[in-house]
Amino acid sequence: MPALLEISHVSKRFGGVAANVDISFDVQQGEILGLIGPNGAGKTSLFNSIAGEVTPDSGEIRLDGVKLSGLGPVACAQRGVARTFQVVRSFDSMTVLENVMVGAFAKHASSRAAMRAAVDVIAFCGLSPRMDRPAWSLSPPEKRRLEVARALATEPRVLLLDEMLTGLTPTEAQSGVQLIRDVQARGITIVMVEHVMEIVLPLVGRAVVLNLGQVLTIGTPAEIVKNPDVIRAYLGDRYAA
Amino acid sequence: MDNAILRRRKREVLGGVIVLAALALLPLPIKDVYTQNLIIITVLFAGLAQAWNILGGYCGQISLGHALYFGVGGYVSTLLYLKAGLPPSLGLFAAFGVSGLLALPVGWPCFRLSGHYYAIATVVVGEIGYLLFLNWDFVGGATGVFIPFHGESWAQLQFKTAKLPYHYLVLAFAAATWLTAFLLEGSRWGFAWRAVKDDVTAARSLGVNIFSSKMAAAALSGGFTGMGGAIYAQYVGYIDPDSVLAGHFSILIALPAVLGGVSTLWGPLIGAAVLMPASELSRSYLGGSGRGVDLMLYGGLIVIVALARPQGLVSLFGRKDDHARIA
């Protein structure tokens, strides 16, 4: 089966800094793929390339065989790649329902239909009690959920989560993990950037480890924790077995 | 479905009907021409401010060059009447079309800038328009154009002494801008605009096309402003660059919305109801010696509102579940 999302030979430089160097991997339909690595590994750059926010200098990103890279974020969203932001970007002058409706309008022209779809997604994300509250009044974990709800309202095929679980208390993170599992159960493919390994590894089927802009290794969580290169990248030479 | 959005929209419709009825009856007992005139100007600027609000409020693109659309609208209907015989009642719509289209080539370069830089660019564009018309003989140059009186008629939109027809004309205009804003607020466009205003990056990630959203808002906003300009020209019977294209009209169009509350349905009307009488009274009581006092008044009001009620006067009437609108 061909991969849903293909990242092939993607490179991106910012001035003198090579953020991504020749990165290639595939994302299969329905999986949760983790994108991990120490700070400065190039996770966010790659993430932004997939979301269309930046255009790679070379290489291609394809969704279902159709080239996405270079089309920009609007086209990526319309073609089924939705994302959340590491630093939450809610529309603070709007209510939760209005925030999610902005996403729903990507697939529904009429406001009735968009509203109905948005109400469903809000219920799915467990935000129904907050539906009519202004977005600025939500707690940080609720805002993260709002970002997921808004992205899901665009009815994506791939959902990109940028450090969605970072900075949450263990209980909050646990309910976030459950939400991600529920999203996967809907048949939506997930790529998540995270640098806290113990959160990501139980959740993902496979993970791509980036270091210094390059792919260090790709594998299942069990393979990754044993990989000496990964241990060296995270902890330094002293701890490498 | 029952939620705050639907409840609020029901309330807005009810409020709209009540206010429309009240404004329709308001001039009937008033015989004093001065007061009638004041009400007409107030309602006209409520409509103009609502037109500005589409771009400056909902979409968050602060334009300080709307005098351009206002003046061009006035010139379009007037010149079509004088040179081609098109009755101004139709000229209003031509003014809407020309000013709306004009907003596109203006928006094309200006929307590449954002925030303060966009606002500054619109000031410059407005000034360019003023200077062009000032030096353009075909449109009367600095002497302007006079609209000759051909008898009372709705087609010509000319009424010798009666103020009432003009009152209903501006009321219809203001009601049209309100209705447009109301419909847009609940539509895909309205949501896109508010998203663009709040966070461009997030809006883009949800498939909102930023540039075309802004262009659509600009075209509608410019179109209605042009229509208001055409009505104004017909009402005063004489226009020159100083009386319709001068920079202070840009301020006068934006200010009621800012004062009353941007991206709200009622802010522009409330702002106009405070601002127009206040500036008119200060001008008439102080006479020639008070020239410029109305401008001080604007400045003072802006300072007070910015300090005490940054969401505008409309927030004084806000209900608890409306807080999201005024945050």
mmCIF file of C-alpha atoms in Angstrom, chain A residues 11-235:
data_model
loop_
_atom_site.group_PDB
_atom_site.id
_atom_site.type_symbol
_atom_site.label_atom_id
_atom_site.label_comp_id
_atom_site.label_asym_id
_atom_site.label_seq_id
_atom_site.Cartn_x
_atom_site.Cartn_y
_atom_site.Cartn_z
ATOM 1 C CA SER A 11 16.003 20.119 2.985
ATOM 2 C CA LYS A 12 15.538 23.566 4.461
ATOM 3 C CA ARG A 13 18.095 26.188 5.378
ATOM 4 C CA PHE A 14 17.518 29.366 7.332
ATOM 5 C CA GLY A 15 20.482 31.555 6.442
ATOM 6 C CA GLY A 16 23.536 29.626 7.588
ATOM 7 C CA VAL A 17 21.573 27.126 9.632
ATOM 8 C CA ALA A 18 20.647 23.840 8.003
ATOM 9 C CA ALA A 19 17.372 23.095 9.772
ATOM 10 C CA ASN A 20 16.516 19.998 7.750
ATOM 11 C CA VAL A 21 18.958 17.988 5.634
ATOM 12 C CA ASP A 22 17.689 15.410 3.161
ATOM 13 C CA ILE A 23 14.859 14.075 5.297
ATOM 14 C CA SER A 24 12.823 11.165 3.963
ATOM 15 C CA PHE A 25 10.147 9.012 5.574
ATOM 16 C CA ASP A 26 6.604 7.825 4.927
ATOM 17 C CA VAL A 27 3.505 8.093 7.059
ATOM 18 C CA GLN A 28 1.007 5.254 6.693
ATOM 19 C CA GLN A 29 -2.747 5.775 6.650
ATOM 20 C CA GLY A 30 -4.172 5.516 10.165
ATOM 21 C CA GLU A 31 -0.926 5.464 12.168
ATOM 22 C CA ILE A 32 0.318 7.779 14.877
ATOM 23 C CA LEU A 33 3.831 8.837 13.998
ATOM 24 C CA GLY A 34 5.998 10.614 16.521
ATOM 25 C CA LEU A 35 8.505 13.208 15.425
ATOM 26 C CA ILE A 36 11.015 13.506 18.234
ATOM 27 C CA GLY A 37 14.466 14.805 18.912
ATOM 28 C CA PRO A 38 16.350 17.153 21.204
ATOM 29 C CA ASN A 39 15.905 20.930 21.003
ATOM 30 C CA GLY A 40 17.094 22.354 17.706
ATOM 31 C CA ALA A 41 16.796 19.009 15.921
ATOM 32 C CA GLY A 42 14.634 20.528 13.182
ATOM 33 C CA LYS A 43 11.266 19.129 14.269
ATOM 34 C CA THR A 44 9.361 22.370 14.019
ATOM 35 C CA SER A 45 10.917 23.286 10.653
ATOM 36 C CA LEU A 46 9.905 19.972 9.188
ATOM 37 C CA PHE A 47 6.488 20.287 10.770
ATOM 38 C CA ASN A 48 6.063 23.719 9.199
ATOM 39 C CA SER A 49 7.104 22.343 5.828
ATOM 40 C CA ILE A 50 4.449 19.637 6.022
ATOM 41 C CA ALA A 51 1.806 22.186 7.072
ATOM 42 C CA GLY A 52 2.802 24.425 4.163
ATOM 43 C CA GLU A 53 3.902 27.283 6.398
ATOM 44 C CA VAL A 54 7.401 27.158 4.890
ATOM 45 C CA THR A 55 8.508 25.865 1.503
ATOM 46 C CA PRO A 56 11.402 23.371 1.525
ATOM 47 C CA ASP A 57 14.492 24.426 -0.445
ATOM 48 C CA SER A 58 14.542 21.015 -2.081
ATOM 49 C CA GLY A 59 12.661 17.757 -1.869
ATOM 50 C CA GLU A 60 8.968 17.050 -1.963
ATOM 51 C CA ILE A 61 6.075 16.358 0.331
ATOM 52 C CA ARG A 62 3.187 14.370 -1.160
ATOM 53 C CA LEU A 63 -0.249 13.584 0.189
ATOM 54 C CA ASP A 64 -1.773 10.577 -1.550
ATOM 55 C CA GLY A 65 0.727 11.013 -4.368
ATOM 56 C CA VAL A 66 -0.162 14.674 -4.932
ATOM 57 C CA LYS A 67 2.568 17.222 -4.325
ATOM 58 C CA LEU A 68 1.814 19.526 -1.389
ATOM 59 C CA SER A 69 5.104 21.319 -0.775
ATOM 60 C CA GLY A 70 5.168 24.874 -2.052
ATOM 61 C CA LEU A 71 1.385 25.257 -2.157
ATOM 62 C CA GLY A 72 1.125 27.216 1.086
ATOM 63 C CA PRO A 73 -0.834 26.624 4.270
ATOM 64 C CA VAL A 74 -4.279 27.410 2.838
ATOM 65 C CA ALA A 75 -4.014 24.772 0.108
ATOM 66 C CA CYS A 76 -2.577 22.256 2.563
ATOM 67 C CA ALA A 77 -5.525 22.809 4.897
ATOM 68 C CA GLN A 78 -8.001 22.471 2.039
ATOM 69 C CA ARG A 79 -6.368 19.242 0.868
ATOM 70 C CA GLY A 80 -6.579 17.619 4.244
ATOM 71 C CA VAL A 81 -3.560 18.548 6.357
ATOM 72 C CA ALA A 82 -4.609 20.255 9.600
ATOM 73 C CA ARG A 83 -2.368 21.390 12.408
ATOM 74 C CA THR A 84 -2.232 22.747 15.918
ATOM 75 C CA PHE A 85 0.280 25.268 17.206
ATOM 76 C CA GLN A 86 2.917 24.854 19.880
ATOM 77 C CA VAL A 87 2.071 28.295 21.241
ATOM 78 C CA VAL A 88 -1.718 28.286 21.278
ATOM 79 C CA ARG A 89 -3.312 30.567 18.691
ATOM 80 C CA SER A 90 -6.986 30.740 19.567
ATOM 81 C CA PHE A 91 -9.226 33.434 18.094
ATOM 82 C CA ASP A 92 -9.681 35.234 21.379
ATOM 83 C CA SER A 93 -12.503 37.570 20.393
ATOM 84 C CA MET A 94 -14.673 34.579 19.483
ATOM 85 C CA THR A 95 -16.426 31.886 21.457
ATOM 86 C CA VAL A 96 -15.330 28.247 21.366
ATOM 87 C CA LEU A 97 -18.121 27.455 18.922
ATOM 88 C CA GLU A 98 -17.139 30.355 16.663
ATOM 89 C CA ASN A 99 -13.493 29.281 16.717
ATOM 90 C CA VAL A 100 -14.387 25.790 15.597
ATOM 91 C CA MET A 101 -16.829 27.098 12.978
ATOM 92 C CA VAL A 102 -13.940 28.897 11.247
ATOM 93 C CA GLY A 103 -12.443 25.460 10.683
ATOM 94 C CA ALA A 104 -15.775 23.919 9.715
ATOM 95 C CA PHE A 105 -16.257 26.518 6.966
ATOM 96 C CA ALA A 106 -13.363 24.844 5.148
ATOM 97 C CA LYS A 107 -15.758 22.020 4.258
ATOM 98 C CA HIS A 108 -19.212 23.599 4.659
ATOM 99 C CA ALA A 109 -20.417 26.670 2.775
ATOM 100 C CA SER A 110 -23.600 27.290 4.758
ATOM 101 C CA SER A 111 -23.357 28.530 8.315
ATOM 102 C CA ARG A 112 -26.051 26.095 9.480
ATOM 103 C CA ALA A 113 -24.043 23.121 8.268
ATOM 104 C CA ALA A 114 -20.801 24.573 9.632
ATOM 105 C CA MET A 115 -22.436 25.137 13.002
ATOM 106 C CA ARG A 116 -23.799 21.595 13.142
ATOM 107 C CA ALA A 117 -20.410 20.128 12.243
ATOM 108 C CA ALA A 118 -18.665 22.366 14.773
ATOM 109 C CA VAL A 119 -21.054 21.356 17.570
ATOM 110 C CA ASP A 120 -20.274 17.688 16.863
ATOM 111 C CA VAL A 121 -16.523 18.208 16.887
ATOM 112 C CA ILE A 122 -16.751 20.210 20.123
ATOM 113 C CA ALA A 123 -18.636 17.346 21.755
ATOM 114 C CA PHE A 124 -16.039 14.880 20.459
ATOM 115 C CA CYS A 125 -13.265 16.927 22.056
ATOM 116 C CA GLY A 126 -15.136 17.198 25.354
ATOM 117 C CA LEU A 127 -15.600 20.952 25.162
ATOM 118 C CA SER A 128 -19.412 21.072 25.025
ATOM 119 C CA PRO A 129 -19.756 22.736 28.445
ATOM 120 C CA ARG A 130 -17.449 25.502 27.191
ATOM 121 C CA MET A 131 -19.112 25.957 23.801
ATOM 122 C CA ASP A 132 -20.424 29.480 24.339
ATOM 123 C CA ARG A 133 -17.477 30.713 26.392
ATOM 124 C CA PRO A 134 -14.998 33.151 24.870
ATOM 125 C CA ALA A 135 -11.807 31.397 23.837
ATOM 126 C CA TRP A 136 -9.583 33.628 25.981
ATOM 127 C CA SER A 137 -11.323 32.414 29.127
ATOM 128 C CA LEU A 138 -10.340 28.755 28.655
ATOM 129 C CA SER A 139 -7.646 27.073 30.753
ATOM 130 C CA PRO A 140 -4.424 26.094 28.946
ATOM 131 C CA PRO A 141 -5.386 22.415 28.501
ATOM 132 C CA GLU A 142 -8.811 23.492 27.227
ATOM 133 C CA LYS A 143 -7.125 25.787 24.736
ATOM 134 C CA ARG A 144 -5.072 22.857 23.466
ATOM 135 C CA ARG A 145 -8.293 20.911 22.999
ATOM 136 C CA LEU A 146 -9.810 23.871 21.204
ATOM 137 C CA GLU A 147 -6.895 23.817 18.766
ATOM 138 C CA VAL A 148 -7.510 20.129 18.106
ATOM 139 C CA ALA A 149 -11.248 20.732 17.680
ATOM 140 C CA ARG A 150 -10.662 23.581 15.231
ATOM 141 C CA ALA A 151 -8.241 21.483 13.196
ATOM 142 C CA LEU A 152 -10.581 18.475 13.193
ATOM 143 C CA ALA A 153 -13.425 20.675 11.971
ATOM 144 C CA THR A 154 -11.590 21.045 8.662
ATOM 145 C CA GLU A 155 -12.114 17.258 8.290
ATOM 146 C CA PRO A 156 -8.444 16.500 7.729
ATOM 147 C CA ARG A 157 -6.825 13.267 6.610
ATOM 148 C CA VAL A 158 -3.635 14.083 8.487
ATOM 149 C CA LEU A 159 -3.548 15.913 11.798
ATOM 150 C CA LEU A 160 -0.268 17.515 12.809
ATOM 151 C CA LEU A 161 0.076 18.062 16.558
ATOM 152 C CA ASP A 162 2.837 20.419 17.666
ATOM 153 C CA GLU A 163 3.816 19.657 21.278
ATOM 154 C CA MET A 164 0.227 19.266 22.267
ATOM 155 C CA LEU A 165 1.058 17.412 25.479
ATOM 156 C CA THR A 166 4.040 19.466 26.592
ATOM 157 C CA GLY A 167 3.615 21.483 29.747
ATOM 158 C CA LEU A 168 0.495 19.695 30.958
ATOM 159 C CA THR A 169 0.103 18.037 34.346
ATOM 160 C CA PRO A 170 0.171 14.207 34.240
ATOM 161 C CA THR A 171 -3.638 14.051 34.552
ATOM 162 C CA GLU A 172 -4.155 16.589 31.804
ATOM 163 C CA ALA A 173 -1.625 14.826 29.600
ATOM 164 C CA GLN A 174 -3.440 11.537 30.188
ATOM 165 C CA SER A 175 -6.748 12.945 28.952
ATOM 166 C CA GLY A 176 -4.900 14.509 26.020
ATOM 167 C CA VAL A 177 -3.499 11.066 25.149
ATOM 168 C CA GLN A 178 -7.028 9.672 25.234
ATOM 169 C CA LEU A 179 -8.198 12.409 22.863
ATOM 170 C CA ILE A 180 -5.396 11.568 20.426
ATOM 171 C CA ARG A 181 -6.379 7.880 20.537
ATOM 172 C CA ASP A 182 -9.997 8.857 19.849
ATOM 173 C CA VAL A 183 -8.896 10.921 16.871
ATOM 174 C CA GLN A 184 -6.933 7.964 15.525
ATOM 175 C CA ALA A 185 -10.009 5.755 15.994
ATOM 176 C CA ARG A 186 -11.804 8.068 13.577
ATOM 177 C CA GLY A 187 -9.347 7.019 10.909
ATOM 178 C CA ILE A 188 -7.320 10.205 10.986
ATOM 179 C CA THR A 189 -3.572 9.855 10.581
ATOM 180 C CA ILE A 190 -1.546 11.720 13.188
ATOM 181 C CA VAL A 191 1.955 13.143 13.140
ATOM 182 C CA MET A 192 2.970 14.510 16.508
ATOM 183 C CA VAL A 193 5.990 16.543 17.454
ATOM 184 C CA GLU A 194 6.968 16.097 21.060
ATOM 185 C CA HIS A 195 10.245 16.232 22.901
ATOM 186 C CA VAL A 196 9.128 14.517 26.061
ATOM 187 C CA MET A 197 9.848 10.910 25.144
ATOM 188 C CA GLU A 198 7.897 9.224 27.925
ATOM 189 C CA ILE A 199 4.704 10.861 26.689
ATOM 190 C CA VAL A 200 5.118 10.044 23.021
ATOM 191 C CA LEU A 201 6.536 6.585 23.018
ATOM 192 C CA PRO A 202 3.577 4.732 24.573
ATOM 193 C CA LEU A 203 1.262 6.452 22.120
ATOM 194 C CA VAL A 204 2.960 6.119 18.763
ATOM 195 C CA GLY A 205 3.367 3.130 16.479
ATOM 196 C CA ARG A 206 6.593 4.454 15.045
ATOM 197 C CA ALA A 207 8.757 7.454 15.673
ATOM 198 C CA VAL A 208 11.189 9.422 13.573
ATOM 199 C CA VAL A 209 14.110 10.729 15.605
ATOM 200 C CA LEU A 210 15.722 13.876 14.286
ATOM 201 C CA ASN A 211 19.073 15.211 15.393
ATOM 202 C CA LEU A 212 20.936 18.232 14.035
ATOM 203 C CA GLY A 213 18.502 18.445 11.126
ATOM 204 C CA GLN A 214 18.931 14.851 10.005
ATOM 205 C CA VAL A 215 17.037 11.628 10.494
ATOM 206 C CA LEU A 216 18.827 9.716 13.210
ATOM 207 C CA THR A 217 16.639 6.652 13.116
ATOM 208 C CA ILE A 218 13.104 5.509 12.419
ATOM 209 C CA GLY A 219 11.506 2.685 14.332
ATOM 210 C CA THR A 220 9.090 1.412 16.938
ATOM 211 C CA PRO A 221 9.343 2.832 20.471
ATOM 212 C CA ALA A 222 11.066 -0.329 21.710
ATOM 213 C CA GLU A 223 13.739 -0.045 19.025
ATOM 214 C CA ILE A 224 14.255 3.645 19.643
ATOM 215 C CA VAL A 225 14.859 3.525 23.381
ATOM 216 C CA LYS A 226 17.567 0.917 22.850
ATOM 217 C CA ASN A 227 19.257 2.712 19.983
ATOM 218 C CA PRO A 228 22.688 3.943 21.158
ATOM 219 C CA ASP A 229 22.613 6.873 18.716
ATOM 220 C CA VAL A 230 19.390 8.130 20.250
ATOM 221 C CA ILE A 231 20.768 7.830 23.780
ATOM 222 C CA ARG A 232 23.902 9.681 22.696
ATOM 223 C CA ALA A 233 21.864 12.474 21.060
ATOM 224 C CA TYR A 234 19.713 12.975 24.140
ATOM 225 C CA LEU A 235 22.115 12.285 26.989
#
